[in-house]
PDB file of C-alpha atoms in Angstrom:
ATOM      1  CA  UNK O   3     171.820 146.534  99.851  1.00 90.00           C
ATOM      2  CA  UNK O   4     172.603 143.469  97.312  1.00 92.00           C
ATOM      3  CA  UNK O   5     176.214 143.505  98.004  1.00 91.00           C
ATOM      4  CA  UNK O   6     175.530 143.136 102.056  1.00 93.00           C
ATOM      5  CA  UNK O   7     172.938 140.918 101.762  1.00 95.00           C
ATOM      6  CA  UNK O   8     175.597 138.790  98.768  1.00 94.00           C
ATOM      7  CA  UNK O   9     178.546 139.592 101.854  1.00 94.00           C
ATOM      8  CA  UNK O  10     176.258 138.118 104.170  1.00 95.00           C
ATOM      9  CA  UNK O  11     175.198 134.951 102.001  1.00 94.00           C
ATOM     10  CA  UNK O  12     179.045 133.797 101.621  1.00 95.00           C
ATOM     11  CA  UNK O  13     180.222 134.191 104.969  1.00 96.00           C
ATOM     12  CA  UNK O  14     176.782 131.488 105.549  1.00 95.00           C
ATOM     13  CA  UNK O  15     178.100 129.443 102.729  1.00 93.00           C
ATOM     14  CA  UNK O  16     181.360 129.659 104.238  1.00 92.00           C
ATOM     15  CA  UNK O  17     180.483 128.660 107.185  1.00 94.00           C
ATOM     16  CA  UNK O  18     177.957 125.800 105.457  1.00 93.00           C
ATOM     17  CA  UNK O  19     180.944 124.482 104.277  1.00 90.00           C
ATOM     18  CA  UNK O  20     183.300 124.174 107.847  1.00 93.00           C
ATOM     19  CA  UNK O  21     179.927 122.654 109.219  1.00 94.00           C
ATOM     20  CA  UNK O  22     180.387 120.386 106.814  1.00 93.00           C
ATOM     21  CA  UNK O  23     184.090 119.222 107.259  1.00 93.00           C
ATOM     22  CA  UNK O  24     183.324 119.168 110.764  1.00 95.00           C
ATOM     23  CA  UNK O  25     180.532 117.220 110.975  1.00 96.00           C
ATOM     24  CA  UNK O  26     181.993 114.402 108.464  1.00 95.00           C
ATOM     25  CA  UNK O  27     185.574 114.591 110.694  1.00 96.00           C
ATOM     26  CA  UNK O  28     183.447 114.348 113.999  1.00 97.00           C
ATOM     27  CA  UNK O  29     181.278 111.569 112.691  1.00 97.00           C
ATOM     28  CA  UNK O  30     184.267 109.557 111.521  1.00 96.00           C
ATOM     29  CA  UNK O  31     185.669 109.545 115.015  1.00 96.00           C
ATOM     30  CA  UNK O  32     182.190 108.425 116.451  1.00 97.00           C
ATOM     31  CA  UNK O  33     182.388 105.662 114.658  1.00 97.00           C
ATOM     32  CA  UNK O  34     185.721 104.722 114.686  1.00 95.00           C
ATOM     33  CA  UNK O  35     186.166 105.190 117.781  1.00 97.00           C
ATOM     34  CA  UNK O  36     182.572 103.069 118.665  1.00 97.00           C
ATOM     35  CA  UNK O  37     181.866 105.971 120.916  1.00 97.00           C
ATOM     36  CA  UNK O  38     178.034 105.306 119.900  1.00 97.00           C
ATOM     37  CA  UNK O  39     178.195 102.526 122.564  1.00 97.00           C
ATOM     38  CA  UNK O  40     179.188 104.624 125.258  1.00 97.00           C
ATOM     39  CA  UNK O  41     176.030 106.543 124.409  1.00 96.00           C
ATOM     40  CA  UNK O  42     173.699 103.421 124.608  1.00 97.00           C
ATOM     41  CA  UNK O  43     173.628 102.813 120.872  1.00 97.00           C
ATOM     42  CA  UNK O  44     174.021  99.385 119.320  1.00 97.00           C
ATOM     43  CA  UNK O  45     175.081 100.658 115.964  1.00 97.00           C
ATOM     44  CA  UNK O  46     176.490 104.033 114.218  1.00 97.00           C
ATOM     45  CA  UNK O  47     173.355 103.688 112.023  1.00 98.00           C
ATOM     46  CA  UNK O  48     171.044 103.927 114.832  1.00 98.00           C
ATOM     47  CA  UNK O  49     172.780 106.413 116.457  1.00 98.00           C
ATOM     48  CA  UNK O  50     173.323 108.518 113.248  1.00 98.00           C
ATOM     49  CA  UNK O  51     169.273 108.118 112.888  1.00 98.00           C
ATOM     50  CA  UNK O  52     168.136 108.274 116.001  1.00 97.00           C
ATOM     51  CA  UNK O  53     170.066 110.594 117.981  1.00 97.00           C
ATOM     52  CA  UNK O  54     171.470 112.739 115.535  1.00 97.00           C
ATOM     53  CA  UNK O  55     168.126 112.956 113.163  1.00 98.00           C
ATOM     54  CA  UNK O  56     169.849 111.790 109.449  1.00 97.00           C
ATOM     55  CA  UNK O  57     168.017 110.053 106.879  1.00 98.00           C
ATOM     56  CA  UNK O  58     168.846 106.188 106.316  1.00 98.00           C
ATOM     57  CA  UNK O  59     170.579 107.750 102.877  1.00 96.00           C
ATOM     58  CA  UNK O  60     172.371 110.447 104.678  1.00 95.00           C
ATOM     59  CA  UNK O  61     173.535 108.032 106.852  1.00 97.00           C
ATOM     60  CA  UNK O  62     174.819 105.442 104.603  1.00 96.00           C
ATOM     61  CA  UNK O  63     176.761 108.243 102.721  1.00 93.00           C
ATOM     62  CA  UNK O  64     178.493 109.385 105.822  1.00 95.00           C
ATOM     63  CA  UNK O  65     179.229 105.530 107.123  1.00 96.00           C
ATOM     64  CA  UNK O  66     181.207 104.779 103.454  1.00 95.00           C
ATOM     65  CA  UNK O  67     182.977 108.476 103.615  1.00 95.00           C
ATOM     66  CA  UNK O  68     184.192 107.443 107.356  1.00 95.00           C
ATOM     67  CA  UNK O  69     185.553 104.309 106.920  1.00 95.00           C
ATOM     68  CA  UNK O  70     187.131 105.468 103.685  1.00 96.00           C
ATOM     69  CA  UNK O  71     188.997 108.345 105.233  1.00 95.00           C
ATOM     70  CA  UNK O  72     190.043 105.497 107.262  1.00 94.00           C
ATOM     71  CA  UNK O  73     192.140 104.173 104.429  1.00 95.00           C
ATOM     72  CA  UNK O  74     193.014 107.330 102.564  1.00 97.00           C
ATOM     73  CA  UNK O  75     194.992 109.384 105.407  1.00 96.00           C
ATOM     74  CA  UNK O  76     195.937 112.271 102.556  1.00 97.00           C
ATOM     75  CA  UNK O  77     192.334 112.817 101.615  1.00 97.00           C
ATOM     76  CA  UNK O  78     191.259 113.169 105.193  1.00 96.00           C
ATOM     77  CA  UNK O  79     194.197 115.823 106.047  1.00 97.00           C
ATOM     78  CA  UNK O  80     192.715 117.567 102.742  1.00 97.00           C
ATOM     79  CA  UNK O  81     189.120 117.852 104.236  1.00 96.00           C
ATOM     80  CA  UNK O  82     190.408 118.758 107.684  1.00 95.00           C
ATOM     81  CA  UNK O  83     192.008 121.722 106.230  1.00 95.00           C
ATOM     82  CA  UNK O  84     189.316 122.567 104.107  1.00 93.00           C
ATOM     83  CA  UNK O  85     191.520 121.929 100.763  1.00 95.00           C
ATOM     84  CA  UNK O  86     188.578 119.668  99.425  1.00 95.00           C
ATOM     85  CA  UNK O  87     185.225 119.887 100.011  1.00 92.00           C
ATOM     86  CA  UNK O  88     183.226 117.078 102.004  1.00 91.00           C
ATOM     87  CA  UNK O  89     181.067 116.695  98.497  1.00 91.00           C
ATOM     88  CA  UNK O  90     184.742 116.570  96.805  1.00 94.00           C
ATOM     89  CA  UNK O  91     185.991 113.744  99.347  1.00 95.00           C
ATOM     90  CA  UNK O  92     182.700 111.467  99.045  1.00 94.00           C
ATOM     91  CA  UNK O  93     183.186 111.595  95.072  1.00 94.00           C
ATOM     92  CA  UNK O  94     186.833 110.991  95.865  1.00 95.00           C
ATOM     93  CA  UNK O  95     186.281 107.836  97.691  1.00 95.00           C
ATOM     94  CA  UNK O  96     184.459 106.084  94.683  1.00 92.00           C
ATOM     95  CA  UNK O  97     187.735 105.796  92.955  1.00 94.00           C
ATOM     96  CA  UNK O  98     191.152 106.703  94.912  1.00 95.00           C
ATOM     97  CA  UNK O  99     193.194 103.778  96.746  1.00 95.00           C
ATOM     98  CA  UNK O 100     196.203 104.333  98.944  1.00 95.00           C
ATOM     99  CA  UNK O 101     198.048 103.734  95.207  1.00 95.00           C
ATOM    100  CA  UNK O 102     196.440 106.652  93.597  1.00 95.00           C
ATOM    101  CA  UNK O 103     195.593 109.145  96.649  1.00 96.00           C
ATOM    102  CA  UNK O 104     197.673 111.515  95.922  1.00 97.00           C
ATOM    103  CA  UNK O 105     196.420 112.045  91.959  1.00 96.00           C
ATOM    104  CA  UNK O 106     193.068 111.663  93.281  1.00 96.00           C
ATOM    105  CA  UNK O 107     193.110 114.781  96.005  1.00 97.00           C
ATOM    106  CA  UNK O 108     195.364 117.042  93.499  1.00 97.00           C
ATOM    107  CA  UNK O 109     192.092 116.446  91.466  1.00 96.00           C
ATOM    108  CA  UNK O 110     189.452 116.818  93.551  1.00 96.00           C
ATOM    109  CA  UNK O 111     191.211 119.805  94.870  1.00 95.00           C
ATOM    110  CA  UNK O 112     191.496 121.561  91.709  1.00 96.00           C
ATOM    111  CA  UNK O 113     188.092 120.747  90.161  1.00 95.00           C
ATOM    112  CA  UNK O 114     184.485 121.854  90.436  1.00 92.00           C
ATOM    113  CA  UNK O 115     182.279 119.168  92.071  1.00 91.00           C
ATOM    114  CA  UNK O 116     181.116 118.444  88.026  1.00 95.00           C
ATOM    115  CA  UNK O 117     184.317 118.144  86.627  1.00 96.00           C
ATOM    116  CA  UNK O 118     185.351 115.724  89.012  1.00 96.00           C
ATOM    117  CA  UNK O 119     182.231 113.381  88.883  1.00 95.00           C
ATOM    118  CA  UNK O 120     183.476 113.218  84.988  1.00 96.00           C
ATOM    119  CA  UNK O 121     186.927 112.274  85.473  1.00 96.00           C
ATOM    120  CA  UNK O 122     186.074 109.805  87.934  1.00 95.00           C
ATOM    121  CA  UNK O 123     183.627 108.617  85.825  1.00 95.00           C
ATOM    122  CA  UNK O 124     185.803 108.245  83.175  1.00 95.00           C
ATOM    123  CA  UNK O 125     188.609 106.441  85.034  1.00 93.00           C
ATOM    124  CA  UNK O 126     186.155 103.752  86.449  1.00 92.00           C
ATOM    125  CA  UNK O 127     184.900 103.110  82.727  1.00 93.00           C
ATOM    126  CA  UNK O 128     188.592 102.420  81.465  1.00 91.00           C
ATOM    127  CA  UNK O 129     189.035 100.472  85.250  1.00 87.00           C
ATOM    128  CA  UNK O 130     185.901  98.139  84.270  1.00 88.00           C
ATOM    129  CA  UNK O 131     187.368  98.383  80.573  1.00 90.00           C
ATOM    130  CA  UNK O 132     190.380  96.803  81.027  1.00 87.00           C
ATOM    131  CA  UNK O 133     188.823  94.147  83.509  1.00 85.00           C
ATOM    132  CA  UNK O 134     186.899  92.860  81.242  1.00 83.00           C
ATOM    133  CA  UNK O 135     189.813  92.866  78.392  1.00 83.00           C
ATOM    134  CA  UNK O 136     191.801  91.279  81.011  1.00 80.00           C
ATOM    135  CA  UNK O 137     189.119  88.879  81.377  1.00 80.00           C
ATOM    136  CA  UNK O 138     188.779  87.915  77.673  1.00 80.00           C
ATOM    137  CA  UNK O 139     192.473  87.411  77.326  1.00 72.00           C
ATOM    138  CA  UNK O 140     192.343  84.892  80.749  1.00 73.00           C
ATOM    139  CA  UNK O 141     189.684  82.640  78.556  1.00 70.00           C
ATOM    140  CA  UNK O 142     190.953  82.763  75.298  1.00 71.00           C
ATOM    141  CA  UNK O 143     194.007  80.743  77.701  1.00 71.00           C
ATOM    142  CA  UNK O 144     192.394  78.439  79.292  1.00 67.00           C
ATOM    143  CA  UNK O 145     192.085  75.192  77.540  1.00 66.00           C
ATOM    144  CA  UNK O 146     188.760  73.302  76.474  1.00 65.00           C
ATOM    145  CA  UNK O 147     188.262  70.205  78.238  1.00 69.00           C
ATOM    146  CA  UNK O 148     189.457  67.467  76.445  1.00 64.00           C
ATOM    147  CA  UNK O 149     191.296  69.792  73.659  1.00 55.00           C
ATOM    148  CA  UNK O 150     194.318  72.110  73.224  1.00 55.00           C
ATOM    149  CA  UNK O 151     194.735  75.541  74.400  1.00 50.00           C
ATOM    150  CA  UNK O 152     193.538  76.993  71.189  1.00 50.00           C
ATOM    151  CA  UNK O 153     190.148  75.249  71.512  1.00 49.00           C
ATOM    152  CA  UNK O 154     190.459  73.291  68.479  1.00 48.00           C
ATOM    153  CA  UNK O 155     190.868  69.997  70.206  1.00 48.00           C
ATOM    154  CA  UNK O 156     193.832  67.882  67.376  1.00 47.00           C
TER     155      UNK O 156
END
């Protein structure tokens, strides 16, 4: 009995998970597409509440995944073949750019959902890093008013 009734719980988690590509794919073209309007909708958050029953927070996290697939073509063709998991493409988004798609899908496709958070975690901490070195090197050249470059003013 436990191994039908495990059989029977992955081919529902299985299926969980093409729900899930679908419904991010299909809601991506609804709003890309503006189709909401056609449907008497003035937004894609009121028709994503009203008519489709998600929460405001559900909502917002399927608006930014949308319009990011938008930008990262690779990452989309990896959730519509079921490469990377919809979870796996909204952590994606947080960090890839058309520069770095490519390292960012080999990574979400080879990690757990954890693993991933962490090295995207860790790549936006050396990001804001260097920004602010970046940042401390810009001041240290720009000149006081009234002195030299170096601040001391002779």
């Amino acid at each position: 009995m436990s191994h039908d009734v495990h059989a029977a719980l992955r081919r529902v988690a299985e299926d969980s998970r093409r729900v899930e590509r679908e419904l991010v794919l299909l809601f991506a073209e609804v709003m890309v597409n503006q189709l909401y309007r056609d449907l008497g909708f003035t937004s894609m958050e009121a028709y994503s509440i009203d008519a489709l029953g998600f929460s405001p927070g559900k909502t917002k996290q399927l608006i930014r995944l949308a319009a990011r697939l938008e930008e990262l073509p690779r990452l989309r063709h990896a959730l519509a073949t079921g490469e990377v998991t919809w979870t796996g493409a909204r952590e994606t988004t947080r960090v890839a750019t058309p520069e770095t798609e490519a390292h960012w899908v080999e990574e979400a496709r080879t990690s757990s959902r954890r693993e991933l958070v962490k090295k995207i975690d860790r790549a936006k901490a050396a990001a804001k890093r260097e920004r602010k070195r970046r940042r401390t090197k810009q001041a240290e050249l720009v000149p006081e008013p009234g002195g030299e470059a170096d601040g001391r003013g002779d």
